[in-house]
GROMACS .gro file of C-alpha atoms in nm:
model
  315
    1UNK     CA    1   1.743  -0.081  -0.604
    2UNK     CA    2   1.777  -0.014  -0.964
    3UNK     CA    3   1.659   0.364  -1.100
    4UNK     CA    4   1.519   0.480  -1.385
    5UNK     CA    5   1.562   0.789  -1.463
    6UNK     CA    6   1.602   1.060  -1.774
    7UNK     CA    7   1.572   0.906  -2.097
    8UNK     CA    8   1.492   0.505  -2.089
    9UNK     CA    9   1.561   0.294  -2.392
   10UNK     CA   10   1.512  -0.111  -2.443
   11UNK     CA   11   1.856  -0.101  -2.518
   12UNK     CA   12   2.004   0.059  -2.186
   13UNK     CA   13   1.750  -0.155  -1.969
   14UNK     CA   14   1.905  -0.480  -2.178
   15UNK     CA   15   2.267  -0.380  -2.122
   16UNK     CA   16   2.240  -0.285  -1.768
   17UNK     CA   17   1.999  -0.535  -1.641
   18UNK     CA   18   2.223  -0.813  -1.775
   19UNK     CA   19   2.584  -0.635  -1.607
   20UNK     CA   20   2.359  -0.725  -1.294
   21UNK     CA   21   2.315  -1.042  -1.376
   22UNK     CA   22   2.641  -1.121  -1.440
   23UNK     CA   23   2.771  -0.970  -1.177
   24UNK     CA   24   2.566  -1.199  -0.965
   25UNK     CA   25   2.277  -1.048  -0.878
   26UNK     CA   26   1.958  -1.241  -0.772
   27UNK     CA   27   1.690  -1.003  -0.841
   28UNK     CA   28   1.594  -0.580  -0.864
   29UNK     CA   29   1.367  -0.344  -0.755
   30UNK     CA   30   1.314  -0.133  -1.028
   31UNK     CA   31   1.200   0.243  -0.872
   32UNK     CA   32   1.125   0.482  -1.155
   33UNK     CA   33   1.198   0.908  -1.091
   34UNK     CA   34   1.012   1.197  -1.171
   35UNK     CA   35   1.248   1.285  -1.434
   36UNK     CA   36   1.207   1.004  -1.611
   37UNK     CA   37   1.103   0.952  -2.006
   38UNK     CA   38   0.881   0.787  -2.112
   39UNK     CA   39   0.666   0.861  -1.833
   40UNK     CA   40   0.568   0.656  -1.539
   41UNK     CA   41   0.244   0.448  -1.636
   42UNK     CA   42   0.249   0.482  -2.045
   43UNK     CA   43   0.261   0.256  -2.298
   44UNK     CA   44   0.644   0.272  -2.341
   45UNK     CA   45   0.712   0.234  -1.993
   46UNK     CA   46   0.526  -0.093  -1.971
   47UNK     CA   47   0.730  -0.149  -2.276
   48UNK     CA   48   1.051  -0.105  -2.152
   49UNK     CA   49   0.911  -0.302  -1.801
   50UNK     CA   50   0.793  -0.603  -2.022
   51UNK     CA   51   1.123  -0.611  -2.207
   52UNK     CA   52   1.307  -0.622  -1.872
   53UNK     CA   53   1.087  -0.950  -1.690
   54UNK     CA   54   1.194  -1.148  -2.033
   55UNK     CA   55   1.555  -1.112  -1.947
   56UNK     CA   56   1.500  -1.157  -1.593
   57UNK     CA   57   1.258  -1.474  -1.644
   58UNK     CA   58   1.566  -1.613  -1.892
   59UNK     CA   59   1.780  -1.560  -1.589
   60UNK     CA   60   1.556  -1.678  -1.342
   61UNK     CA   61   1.601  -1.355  -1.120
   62UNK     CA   62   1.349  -1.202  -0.973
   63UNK     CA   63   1.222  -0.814  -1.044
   64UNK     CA   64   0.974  -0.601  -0.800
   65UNK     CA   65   0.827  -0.275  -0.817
   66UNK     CA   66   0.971  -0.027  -0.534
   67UNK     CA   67   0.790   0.326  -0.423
   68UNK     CA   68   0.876   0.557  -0.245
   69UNK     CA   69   0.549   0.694   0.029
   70UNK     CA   70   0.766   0.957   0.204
   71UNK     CA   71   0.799   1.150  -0.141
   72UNK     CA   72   0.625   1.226  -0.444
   73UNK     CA   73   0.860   1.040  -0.687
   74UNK     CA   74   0.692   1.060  -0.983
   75UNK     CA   75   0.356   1.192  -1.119
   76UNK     CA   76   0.138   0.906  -1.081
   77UNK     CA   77   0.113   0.995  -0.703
   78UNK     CA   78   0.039   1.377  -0.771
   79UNK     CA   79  -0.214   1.312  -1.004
   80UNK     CA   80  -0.408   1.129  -0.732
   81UNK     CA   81  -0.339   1.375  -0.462
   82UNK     CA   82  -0.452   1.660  -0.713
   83UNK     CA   83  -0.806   1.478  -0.756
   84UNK     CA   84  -0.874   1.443  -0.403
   85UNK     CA   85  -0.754   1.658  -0.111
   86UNK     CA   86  -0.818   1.369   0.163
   87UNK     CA   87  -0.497   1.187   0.041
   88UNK     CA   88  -0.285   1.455   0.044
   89UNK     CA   89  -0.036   1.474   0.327
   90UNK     CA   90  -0.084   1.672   0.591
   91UNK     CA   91   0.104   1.832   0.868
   92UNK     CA   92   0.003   2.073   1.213
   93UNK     CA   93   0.216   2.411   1.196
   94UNK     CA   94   0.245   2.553   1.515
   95UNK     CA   95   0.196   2.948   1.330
   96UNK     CA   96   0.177   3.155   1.672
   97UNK     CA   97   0.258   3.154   2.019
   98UNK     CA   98   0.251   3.433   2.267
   99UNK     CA   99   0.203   3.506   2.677
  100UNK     CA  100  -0.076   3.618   2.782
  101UNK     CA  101  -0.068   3.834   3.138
  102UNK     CA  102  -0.282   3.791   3.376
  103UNK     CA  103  -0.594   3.917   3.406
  104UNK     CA  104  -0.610   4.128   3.047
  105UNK     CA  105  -0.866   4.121   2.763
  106UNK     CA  106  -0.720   3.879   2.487
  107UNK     CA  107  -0.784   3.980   2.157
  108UNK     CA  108  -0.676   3.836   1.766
  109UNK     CA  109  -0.775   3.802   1.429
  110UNK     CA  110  -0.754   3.444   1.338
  111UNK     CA  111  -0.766   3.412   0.982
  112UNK     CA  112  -0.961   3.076   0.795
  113UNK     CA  113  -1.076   2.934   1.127
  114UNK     CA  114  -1.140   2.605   0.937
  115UNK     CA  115  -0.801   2.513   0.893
  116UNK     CA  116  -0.697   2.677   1.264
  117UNK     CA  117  -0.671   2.441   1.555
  118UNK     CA  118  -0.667   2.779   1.832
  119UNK     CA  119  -0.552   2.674   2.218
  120UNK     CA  120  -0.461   2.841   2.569
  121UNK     CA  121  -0.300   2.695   2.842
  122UNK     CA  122  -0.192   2.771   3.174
  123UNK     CA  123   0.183   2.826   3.242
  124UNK     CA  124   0.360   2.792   3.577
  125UNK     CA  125   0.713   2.750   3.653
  126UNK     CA  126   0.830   2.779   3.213
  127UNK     CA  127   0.594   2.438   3.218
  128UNK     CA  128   0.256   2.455   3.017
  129UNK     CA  129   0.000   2.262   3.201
  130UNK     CA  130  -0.185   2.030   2.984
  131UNK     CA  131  -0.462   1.956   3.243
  132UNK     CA  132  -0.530   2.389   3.210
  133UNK     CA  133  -0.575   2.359   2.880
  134UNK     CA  134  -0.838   2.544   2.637
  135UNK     CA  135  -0.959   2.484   2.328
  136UNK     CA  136  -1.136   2.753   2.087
  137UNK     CA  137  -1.415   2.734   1.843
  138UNK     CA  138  -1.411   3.061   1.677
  139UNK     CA  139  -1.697   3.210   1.492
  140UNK     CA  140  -1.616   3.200   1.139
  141UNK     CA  141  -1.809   3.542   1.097
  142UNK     CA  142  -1.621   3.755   1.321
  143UNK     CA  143  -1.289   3.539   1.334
  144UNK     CA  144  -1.220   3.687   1.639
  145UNK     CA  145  -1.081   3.527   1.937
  146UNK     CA  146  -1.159   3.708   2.253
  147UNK     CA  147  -1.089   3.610   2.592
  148UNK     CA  148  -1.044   3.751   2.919
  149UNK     CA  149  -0.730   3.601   3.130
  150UNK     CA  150  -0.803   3.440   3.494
  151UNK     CA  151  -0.526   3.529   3.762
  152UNK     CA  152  -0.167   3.383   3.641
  153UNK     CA  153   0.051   3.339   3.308
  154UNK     CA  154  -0.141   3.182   3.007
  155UNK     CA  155  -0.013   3.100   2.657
  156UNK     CA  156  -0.221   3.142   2.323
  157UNK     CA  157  -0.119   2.860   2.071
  158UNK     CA  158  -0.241   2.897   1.695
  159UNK     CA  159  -0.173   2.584   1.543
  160UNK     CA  160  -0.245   2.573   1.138
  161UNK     CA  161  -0.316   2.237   0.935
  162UNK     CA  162  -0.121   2.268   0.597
  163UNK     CA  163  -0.057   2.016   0.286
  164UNK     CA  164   0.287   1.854   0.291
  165UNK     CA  165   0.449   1.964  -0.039
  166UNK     CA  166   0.742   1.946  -0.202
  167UNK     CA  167   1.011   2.219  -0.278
  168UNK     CA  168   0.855   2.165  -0.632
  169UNK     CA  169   0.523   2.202  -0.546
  170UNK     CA  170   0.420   1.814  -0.550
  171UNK     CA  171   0.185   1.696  -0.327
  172UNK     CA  172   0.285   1.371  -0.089
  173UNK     CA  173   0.086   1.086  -0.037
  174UNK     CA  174  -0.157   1.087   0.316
  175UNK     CA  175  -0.011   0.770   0.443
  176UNK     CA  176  -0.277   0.807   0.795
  177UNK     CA  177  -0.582   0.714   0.513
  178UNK     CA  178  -0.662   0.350   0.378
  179UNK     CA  179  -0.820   0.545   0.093
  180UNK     CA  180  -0.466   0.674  -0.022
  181UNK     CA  181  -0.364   0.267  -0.037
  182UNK     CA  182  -0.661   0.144  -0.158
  183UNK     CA  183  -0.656   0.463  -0.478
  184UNK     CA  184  -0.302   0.360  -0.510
  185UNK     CA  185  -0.335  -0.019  -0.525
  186UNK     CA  186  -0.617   0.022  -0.802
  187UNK     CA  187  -0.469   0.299  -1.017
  188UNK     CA  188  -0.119   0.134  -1.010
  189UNK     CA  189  -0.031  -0.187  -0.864
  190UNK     CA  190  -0.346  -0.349  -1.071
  191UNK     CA  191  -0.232  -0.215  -1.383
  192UNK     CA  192   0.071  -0.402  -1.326
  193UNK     CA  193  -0.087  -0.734  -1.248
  194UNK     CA  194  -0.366  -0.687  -1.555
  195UNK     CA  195  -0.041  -0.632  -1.784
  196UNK     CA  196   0.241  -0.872  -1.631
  197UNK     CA  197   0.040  -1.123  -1.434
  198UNK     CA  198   0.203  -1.412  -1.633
  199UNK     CA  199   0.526  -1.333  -1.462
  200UNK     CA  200   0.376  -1.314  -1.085
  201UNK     CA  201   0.476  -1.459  -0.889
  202UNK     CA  202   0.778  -1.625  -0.999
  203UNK     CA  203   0.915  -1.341  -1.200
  204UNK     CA  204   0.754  -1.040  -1.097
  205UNK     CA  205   0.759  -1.133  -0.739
  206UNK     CA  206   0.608  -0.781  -0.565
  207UNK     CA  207   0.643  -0.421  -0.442
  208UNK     CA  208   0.878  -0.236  -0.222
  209UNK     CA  209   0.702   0.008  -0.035
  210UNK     CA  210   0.915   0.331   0.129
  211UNK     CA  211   0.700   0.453   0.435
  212UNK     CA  212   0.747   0.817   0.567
  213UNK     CA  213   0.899   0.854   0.908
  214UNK     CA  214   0.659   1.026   1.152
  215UNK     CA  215   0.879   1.314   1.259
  216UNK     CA  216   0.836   1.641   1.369
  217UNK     CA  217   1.029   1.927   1.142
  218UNK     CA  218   1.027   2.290   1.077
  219UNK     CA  219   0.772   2.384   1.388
  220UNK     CA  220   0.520   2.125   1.284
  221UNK     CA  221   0.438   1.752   1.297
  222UNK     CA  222   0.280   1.509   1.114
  223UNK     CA  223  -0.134   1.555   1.094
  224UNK     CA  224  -0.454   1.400   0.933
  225UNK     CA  225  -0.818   1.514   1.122
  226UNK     CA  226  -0.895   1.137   1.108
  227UNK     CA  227  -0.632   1.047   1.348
  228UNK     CA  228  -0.813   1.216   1.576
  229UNK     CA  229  -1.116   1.017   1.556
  230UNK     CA  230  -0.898   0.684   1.568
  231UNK     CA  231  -0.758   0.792   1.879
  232UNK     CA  232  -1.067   0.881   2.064
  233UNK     CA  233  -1.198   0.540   1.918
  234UNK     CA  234  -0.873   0.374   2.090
  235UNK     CA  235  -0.828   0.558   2.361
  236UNK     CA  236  -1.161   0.692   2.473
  237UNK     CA  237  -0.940   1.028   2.478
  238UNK     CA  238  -0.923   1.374   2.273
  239UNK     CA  239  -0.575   1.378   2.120
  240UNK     CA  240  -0.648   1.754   2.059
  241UNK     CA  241  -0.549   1.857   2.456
  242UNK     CA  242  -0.221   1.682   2.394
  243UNK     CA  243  -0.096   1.924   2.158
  244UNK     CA  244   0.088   2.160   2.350
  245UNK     CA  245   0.295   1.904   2.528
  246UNK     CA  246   0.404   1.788   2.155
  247UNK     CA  247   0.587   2.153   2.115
  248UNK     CA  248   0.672   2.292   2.432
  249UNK     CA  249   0.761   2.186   2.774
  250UNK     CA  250   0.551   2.092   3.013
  251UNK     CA  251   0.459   1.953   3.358
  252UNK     CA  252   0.690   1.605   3.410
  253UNK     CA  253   0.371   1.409   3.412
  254UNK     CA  254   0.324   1.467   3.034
  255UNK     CA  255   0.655   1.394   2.947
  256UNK     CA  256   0.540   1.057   2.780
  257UNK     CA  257   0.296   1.201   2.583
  258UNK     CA  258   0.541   1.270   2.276
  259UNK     CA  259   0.695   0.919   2.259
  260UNK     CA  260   0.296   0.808   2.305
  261UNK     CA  261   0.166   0.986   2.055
  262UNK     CA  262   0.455   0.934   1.785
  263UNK     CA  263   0.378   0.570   1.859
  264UNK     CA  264   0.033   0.594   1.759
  265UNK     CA  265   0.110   0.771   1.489
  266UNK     CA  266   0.341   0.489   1.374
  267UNK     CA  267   0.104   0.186   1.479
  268UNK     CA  268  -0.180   0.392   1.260
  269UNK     CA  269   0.004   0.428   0.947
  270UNK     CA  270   0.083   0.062   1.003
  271UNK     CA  271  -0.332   0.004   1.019
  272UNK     CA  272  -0.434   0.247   0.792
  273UNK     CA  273  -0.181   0.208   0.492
  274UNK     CA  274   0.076  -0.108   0.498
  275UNK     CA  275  -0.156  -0.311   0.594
  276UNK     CA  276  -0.357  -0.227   0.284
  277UNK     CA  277  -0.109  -0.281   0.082
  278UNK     CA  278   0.027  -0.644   0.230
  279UNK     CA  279  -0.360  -0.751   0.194
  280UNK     CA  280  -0.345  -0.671  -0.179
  281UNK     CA  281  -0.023  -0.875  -0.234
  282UNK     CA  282  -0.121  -1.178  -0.023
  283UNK     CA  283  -0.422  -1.190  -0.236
  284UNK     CA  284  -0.192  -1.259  -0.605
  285UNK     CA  285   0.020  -1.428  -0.396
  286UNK     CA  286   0.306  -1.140  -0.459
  287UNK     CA  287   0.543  -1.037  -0.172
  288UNK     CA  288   0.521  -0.712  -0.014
  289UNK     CA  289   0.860  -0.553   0.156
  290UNK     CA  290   0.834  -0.232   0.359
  291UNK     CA  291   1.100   0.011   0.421
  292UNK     CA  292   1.084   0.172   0.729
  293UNK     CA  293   1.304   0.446   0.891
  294UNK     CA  294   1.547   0.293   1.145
  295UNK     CA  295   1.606   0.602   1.349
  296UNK     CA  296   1.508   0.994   1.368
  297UNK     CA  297   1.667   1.214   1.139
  298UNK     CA  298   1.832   1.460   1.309
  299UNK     CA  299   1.706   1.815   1.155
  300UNK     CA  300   1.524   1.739   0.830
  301UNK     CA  301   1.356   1.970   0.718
  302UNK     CA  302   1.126   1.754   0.621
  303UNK     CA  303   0.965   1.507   0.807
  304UNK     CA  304   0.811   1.278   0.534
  305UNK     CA  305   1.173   1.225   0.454
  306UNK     CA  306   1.337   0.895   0.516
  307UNK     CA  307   1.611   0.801   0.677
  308UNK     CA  308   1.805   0.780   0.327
  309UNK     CA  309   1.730   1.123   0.201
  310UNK     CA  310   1.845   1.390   0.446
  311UNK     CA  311   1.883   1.760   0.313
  312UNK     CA  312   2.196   1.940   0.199
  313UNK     CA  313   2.190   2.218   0.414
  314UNK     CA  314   2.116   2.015   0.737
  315UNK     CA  315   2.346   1.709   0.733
   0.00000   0.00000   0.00000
């Protein structure tokens, strides 16, 4: 995996690319950073690219293109996710959660119902029960939720859909959409094949794609409103009920919900994005790795990390 990053020149990418070589290296995935100059996608980067594939096609070693899903790594993907908010990256904040007595008049302001996802559930024993669950439209002209408590304990749950951003502000890439893979394949991947496609495949032999592992982090897990749809479609279910048993405790029966529906979350990104992505390389005959996250990571703070980028304050 060979970054570029700060300033670039012909002459660095000569020197360094050819230490590789002679050090015995068959090939490199070249993965550019936000920081670097010239920018990702100009003129002088597809310089400083083409300069690179005529030493490697004199060495007969192979280059790809690696990038890197789970973050926004450079502004190419921002720029997309700026022009249209269905492949941004989402995630389901669990914002409030409080016991209701029994029998009492619940009342609360719920602010921008459209973006609120607002649930009660029965609790008995510390165990929500899933089966006693409640979901709330509420009327976006009062945004009031008002409900009056049967006998028992119940628990309000306010659950908030929010963008998945960086610490910088970036947005990252909805990897639940084929319309994020399909935007990137024609905004990126094609201007590398209408530029280099006299050194594919034998040269310029494909893309390393970094996926995002499907973790939960900071209250919240991952989230797109269409995965809600593909799971009814698969499972002639509502995913929606399943909710609380993905953040609190509940009755032993609904223990293998969270290991169910992180699967499915898994298998769909699978469908909806790599797949994508491995069509478009089969068709130019161009190899297509994927890097995938071999186990949890423990704490991030982020869950579109990977498993090779864990943060400072939580390793």
């Amino acid at each position: 995996m060979w970054i570029w990053n700060l300033c670039i020149t012909r002459e660095e990418v000569a020197k360094q690319l050819n230490f590789l070589i002679e050090k015995g290296f068959g090939g490199v995935a070249i993965k550019s950073g936000r920081d670097m100059a010239p920018a990702f996608l100009s003129e002088e980067f597809f310089d400083l690219f083409n300069g690179a594939l005529q030493i490697a096609q004199r060495a007969k070693i192979g280059i790809r293109l690696a990038e890197d899903f789970s973050l926004p790594s450079h502004d190419a993907l921002d720029r997309l996710a700026q022009g249209s908010r269905h492949i941004r990256s989402q995630c389901l904040v669990l914002e409030h959660a409080e016991i209701i007595p029994s029998k009492t008049l619940y009342e609360k302001k719920i602010s921008d119902p459209s973006t609120a996802i607002v649930q009660i559930a029965k609790v008995e024993n510390e165990r929500l029960i899933s089966s006693k669950t409640k979901t709330f439209v509420i009327p976006s002209d009062t945004n009031m939720l008002s409900w009056k408590a049967p006998a028992g304990q119940w628990q309000v749950m306010i659950f908030r859909k929010k963008y998945a951003m960086d610490p910088l502000g970036h947005y990252a890439p909805n990897v639940f959409r084929e319309q994020t893979a399909r935007l990137y394949t024609d905004k990126v991947w094609e201007s590398f094949k209408r530029k280099f496609s006299r050194y594919m495949p034998a040269t310029f032999e494909g893309f390393i794609s970094e996926v995002p592992a499907c973790l939960p982090a900071d209250n919240a897990i991952p989230w797109d409103d269409d995965l809600v749809v593909k799971y009814r479609s698969k499972y002639k279910k509502n995913l929606v009920p399943l909710l609380p048993s993905l953040f609190f405790t509940s009755e032993a029966r609904e223990a293998r919900n969270r290991p169910h529906v992180y699967s499915f979350m898994v298998q769909s990104l699978h469908e909806r994005f790599t797949l994508v992505l491995d069509r478009w390389c089969k068709k130019y005959r161009l190899s297509h790795w994927v890097l995938c996250p071999e186990r949890p990571v423990q704490k991030s703070a982020n869950m579109l990390r990977d498993c090779l980028v864990i943060p400072d304050q939580n390793f």
